[in-house]
mmCIF file of C-alpha atoms in Angstrom:
data_model
loop_
_atom_site.group_PDB
_atom_site.id
_atom_site.type_symbol
_atom_site.label_atom_id
_atom_site.label_comp_id
_atom_site.label_asym_id
_atom_site.label_seq_id
_atom_site.Cartn_x
_atom_site.Cartn_y
_atom_site.Cartn_z
ATOM 1 C CA MET A 1 181.272 92.263 67.310
ATOM 2 C CA GLY A 2 182.879 94.451 64.336
ATOM 3 C CA THR A 3 182.521 93.690 60.572
ATOM 4 C CA MET A 4 184.279 91.716 58.509
ATOM 5 C CA SER A 5 186.208 93.604 55.436
ATOM 6 C CA ASN A 6 189.033 92.091 53.417
ATOM 7 C CA LEU A 7 191.572 94.967 52.173
ATOM 8 C CA VAL A 8 194.492 92.833 51.214
ATOM 9 C CA ASN A 9 194.350 89.537 49.083
ATOM 10 C CA ASN A 10 196.252 87.219 47.230
ATOM 11 C CA PRO A 11 194.805 86.286 45.111
ATOM 12 C CA LYS A 12 196.775 83.928 43.050
ATOM 13 C CA ALA A 13 196.965 81.333 46.476
ATOM 14 C CA HIS A 14 193.324 79.925 44.947
ATOM 15 C CA TYR A 15 195.636 79.104 41.424
ATOM 16 C CA ASP A 16 198.664 78.185 42.600
ATOM 17 C CA TYR A 17 197.981 75.880 45.946
ATOM 18 C CA GLU A 18 195.908 73.317 46.609
ATOM 19 C CA LEU A 19 194.283 74.972 50.372
ATOM 20 C CA LEU A 20 193.883 72.399 52.871
ATOM 21 C CA GLU A 21 193.188 74.216 56.091
ATOM 22 C CA LYS A 22 192.154 78.410 57.018
ATOM 23 C CA LEU A 23 193.573 80.342 59.867
ATOM 24 C CA GLU A 24 193.672 83.272 61.970
ATOM 25 C CA ALA A 25 196.802 84.646 62.823
ATOM 26 C CA GLY A 26 197.508 88.194 64.463
ATOM 27 C CA LEU A 27 200.069 90.710 62.794
ATOM 28 C CA GLU A 28 203.145 92.992 64.629
ATOM 29 C CA LEU A 29 202.506 96.245 63.149
ATOM 30 C CA SER A 30 203.644 99.651 63.616
ATOM 31 C CA GLY A 31 201.239 102.637 63.434
ATOM 32 C CA PHE A 32 201.782 103.298 59.538
ATOM 33 C CA GLU A 33 201.292 99.817 58.591
ATOM 34 C CA VAL A 34 198.344 99.613 59.885
ATOM 35 C CA LYS A 35 196.841 103.065 58.031
ATOM 36 C CA ALA A 36 199.302 101.853 54.696
ATOM 37 C CA LEU A 37 197.446 97.878 54.981
ATOM 38 C CA LYS A 38 193.773 100.106 55.366
ATOM 39 C CA LEU A 39 193.983 101.805 52.833
ATOM 40 C CA GLY A 40 194.874 98.076 50.895
ATOM 41 C CA ARG A 41 198.429 99.137 49.851
ATOM 42 C CA GLY A 42 199.783 96.331 50.828
ATOM 43 C CA LYS A 43 200.922 92.850 48.497
ATOM 44 C CA LEU A 44 201.174 88.876 49.380
ATOM 45 C CA GLU A 45 201.491 86.718 46.749
ATOM 46 C CA GLY A 46 204.755 85.246 47.118
ATOM 47 C CA GLY A 47 204.118 85.827 51.458
ATOM 48 C CA ARG A 48 205.163 82.698 53.203
ATOM 49 C CA VAL A 49 205.452 82.503 56.768
ATOM 50 C CA LEU A 50 208.239 80.312 58.520
ATOM 51 C CA VAL A 51 208.664 79.480 61.750
ATOM 52 C CA ARG A 52 212.226 80.475 63.577
ATOM 53 C CA GLY A 53 212.463 79.690 66.918
ATOM 54 C CA GLY A 54 209.609 79.370 69.013
ATOM 55 C CA GLU A 55 207.608 82.622 66.956
ATOM 56 C CA ALA A 56 206.518 82.837 63.223
ATOM 57 C CA PHE A 57 207.164 85.476 61.068
ATOM 58 C CA LEU A 58 205.686 85.944 57.341
ATOM 59 C CA VAL A 59 207.989 87.206 55.214
ATOM 60 C CA GLY A 60 207.634 88.561 51.428
ATOM 61 C CA ALA A 61 204.824 90.134 51.257
ATOM 62 C CA GLU A 62 205.640 93.772 50.830
ATOM 63 C CA ILE A 63 203.582 97.193 52.495
ATOM 64 C CA SER A 64 203.099 100.029 50.572
ATOM 65 C CA PRO A 65 204.210 102.832 52.677
ATOM 66 C CA TYR A 66 201.775 104.945 53.766
ATOM 67 C CA GLN A 67 203.544 108.675 53.672
ATOM 68 C CA ALA A 68 206.331 108.150 51.986
ATOM 69 C CA ALA A 69 207.347 111.461 53.202
ATOM 70 C CA ASN A 70 207.323 110.435 56.544
ATOM 71 C CA LEU A 71 209.022 107.633 57.408
ATOM 72 C CA PRO A 72 211.161 106.491 59.728
ATOM 73 C CA PRO A 73 214.573 105.883 58.031
ATOM 74 C CA ASP A 74 214.654 102.310 59.098
ATOM 75 C CA TYR A 75 211.265 101.010 57.395
ATOM 76 C CA GLU A 76 212.075 98.130 55.251
ATOM 77 C CA LYS A 77 208.302 97.503 53.529
ATOM 78 C CA GLY A 78 209.279 94.438 52.658
ATOM 79 C CA ARG A 79 210.758 93.016 56.835
ATOM 80 C CA ALA A 80 209.450 89.930 57.928
ATOM 81 C CA LEU A 81 206.803 90.735 60.081
ATOM 82 C CA LYS A 82 205.445 88.431 63.167
ATOM 83 C CA LEU A 83 202.609 86.721 63.519
ATOM 84 C CA LEU A 84 200.543 86.652 66.809
ATOM 85 C CA LEU A 85 199.989 83.326 68.084
ATOM 86 C CA THR A 86 199.480 81.074 70.786
ATOM 87 C CA LYS A 87 202.837 78.505 71.717
ATOM 88 C CA LYS A 88 200.418 75.562 70.580
ATOM 89 C CA GLU A 89 199.385 76.902 67.309
ATOM 90 C CA ILE A 90 203.343 77.685 66.618
ATOM 91 C CA SER A 91 204.283 74.560 67.392
ATOM 92 C CA ASP A 92 201.415 72.866 65.432
ATOM 93 C CA LEU A 93 203.160 74.825 62.240
ATOM 94 C CA ALA A 94 206.068 73.921 63.035
ATOM 95 C CA ALA A 95 205.009 69.967 62.906
ATOM 96 C CA ARG A 96 202.884 70.578 59.750
ATOM 97 C CA ILE A 97 205.386 73.053 57.916
ATOM 98 C CA GLY A 98 207.724 69.689 58.457
ATOM 99 C CA GLU A 99 205.091 67.718 56.469
ATOM 100 C CA ARG A 100 206.091 66.736 53.366
ATOM 101 C CA GLY A 101 205.188 69.776 50.537
ATOM 102 C CA LEU A 102 203.466 72.065 52.966
ATOM 103 C CA THR A 103 203.831 75.294 53.529
ATOM 104 C CA ILE A 104 201.741 78.175 54.872
ATOM 105 C CA ILE A 105 200.791 81.014 52.596
ATOM 106 C CA PRO A 106 198.525 84.443 53.564
ATOM 107 C CA LEU A 107 195.735 85.197 51.920
ATOM 108 C CA SER A 108 193.839 88.268 53.228
ATOM 109 C CA VAL A 109 194.770 90.965 55.561
ATOM 110 C CA TYR A 110 192.057 91.746 56.993
ATOM 111 C CA ASN A 111 189.349 93.703 60.036
ATOM 112 C CA LYS A 112 188.095 92.335 62.755
ATOM 113 C CA GLY A 113 186.424 94.136 65.762
ATOM 114 C CA GLY A 114 189.071 97.012 64.886
ATOM 115 C CA ARG A 115 192.032 94.940 64.730
ATOM 116 C CA LEU A 116 193.949 93.394 61.962
ATOM 117 C CA LYS A 117 193.923 89.864 61.376
ATOM 118 C CA LEU A 118 196.063 87.112 58.318
ATOM 119 C CA GLY A 119 194.247 84.722 57.020
ATOM 120 C CA LEU A 120 196.344 81.341 56.257
ATOM 121 C CA ALA A 121 196.405 79.077 55.351
ATOM 122 C CA LEU A 122 198.268 75.221 54.934
ATOM 123 C CA ALA A 123 199.117 74.736 51.622
ATOM 124 C CA ARG A 124 200.331 72.631 49.187
ATOM 125 C CA GLY A 125 201.780 73.810 46.055
ATOM 126 C CA LYS A 126 200.508 72.606 42.758
ATOM 127 C CA LYS A 127 202.087 71.094 40.097
ATOM 128 C CA LYS A 128 202.007 72.107 36.239
ATOM 129 C CA TYR A 129 199.559 69.919 35.035
ATOM 130 C CA ASP A 130 197.396 69.958 37.703
ATOM 131 C CA LYS A 131 196.553 73.939 37.008
ATOM 132 C CA ARG A 132 197.091 73.362 33.028
ATOM 133 C CA GLU A 133 194.203 69.864 34.561
ATOM 134 C CA LYS A 134 191.802 73.107 35.620
ATOM 135 C CA ILE A 135 192.207 75.520 33.165
ATOM 136 C CA LYS A 136 190.967 72.571 31.104
ATOM 137 C CA LYS A 137 188.372 71.516 33.594
ATOM 138 C CA ARG A 138 187.470 75.485 32.977
ATOM 139 C CA GLU A 139 186.983 76.057 29.689
ATOM 140 C CA ASN A 140 185.219 72.405 28.944
ATOM 141 C CA LYS A 141 182.771 73.814 31.406
ATOM 142 C CA ARG A 142 182.333 76.975 29.475
ATOM 143 C CA ASP A 143 181.950 75.471 26.237
ATOM 144 C CA LEU A 144 178.974 72.642 27.403
ATOM 145 C CA ASP A 145 176.761 76.413 29.246
ATOM 146 C CA ARG A 146 177.940 77.918 25.947
ATOM 147 C CA THR A 147 175.912 74.928 23.839
ATOM 148 C CA LEU A 148 172.842 74.392 26.500
ATOM 149 C CA LYS A 149 172.467 78.371 26.424
ATOM 150 C CA SER A 150 172.379 78.279 22.986
ATOM 151 C CA ARG A 151 169.955 75.612 21.774
ATOM 152 C CA PHE A 152 167.528 76.698 24.524
#
């Protein structure tokens, strides 16, 4: 099996969401989109997964053009990308999305055995006070570490 390397990440995923379960899906891409992603030209922030008519799609993510001059005339950089999942996986996802407050967000696009895969997570959005609490804990830990370090 080939090496796995993250090509595009969603840095705000851990901050904005509580990640409950991680999944992996293939992506239906055209050749120039694969090339663009392999160069890290993509943005997953604000993306999410929708299930429609027995198919799953990644919406809200963008793939910047590989070579702007050679793009097909009908290219949309924010188009919905079909996810390659089994029917059972898709029905499970549809049922889970139906649960209150759960969503599926993209975490990263990575290379796995010569294929591009999308790392997904079933997630629950964090409330503003959860985020503030996390920041406060981090600052308290930093202060504690600082005082301990200065004493020794």
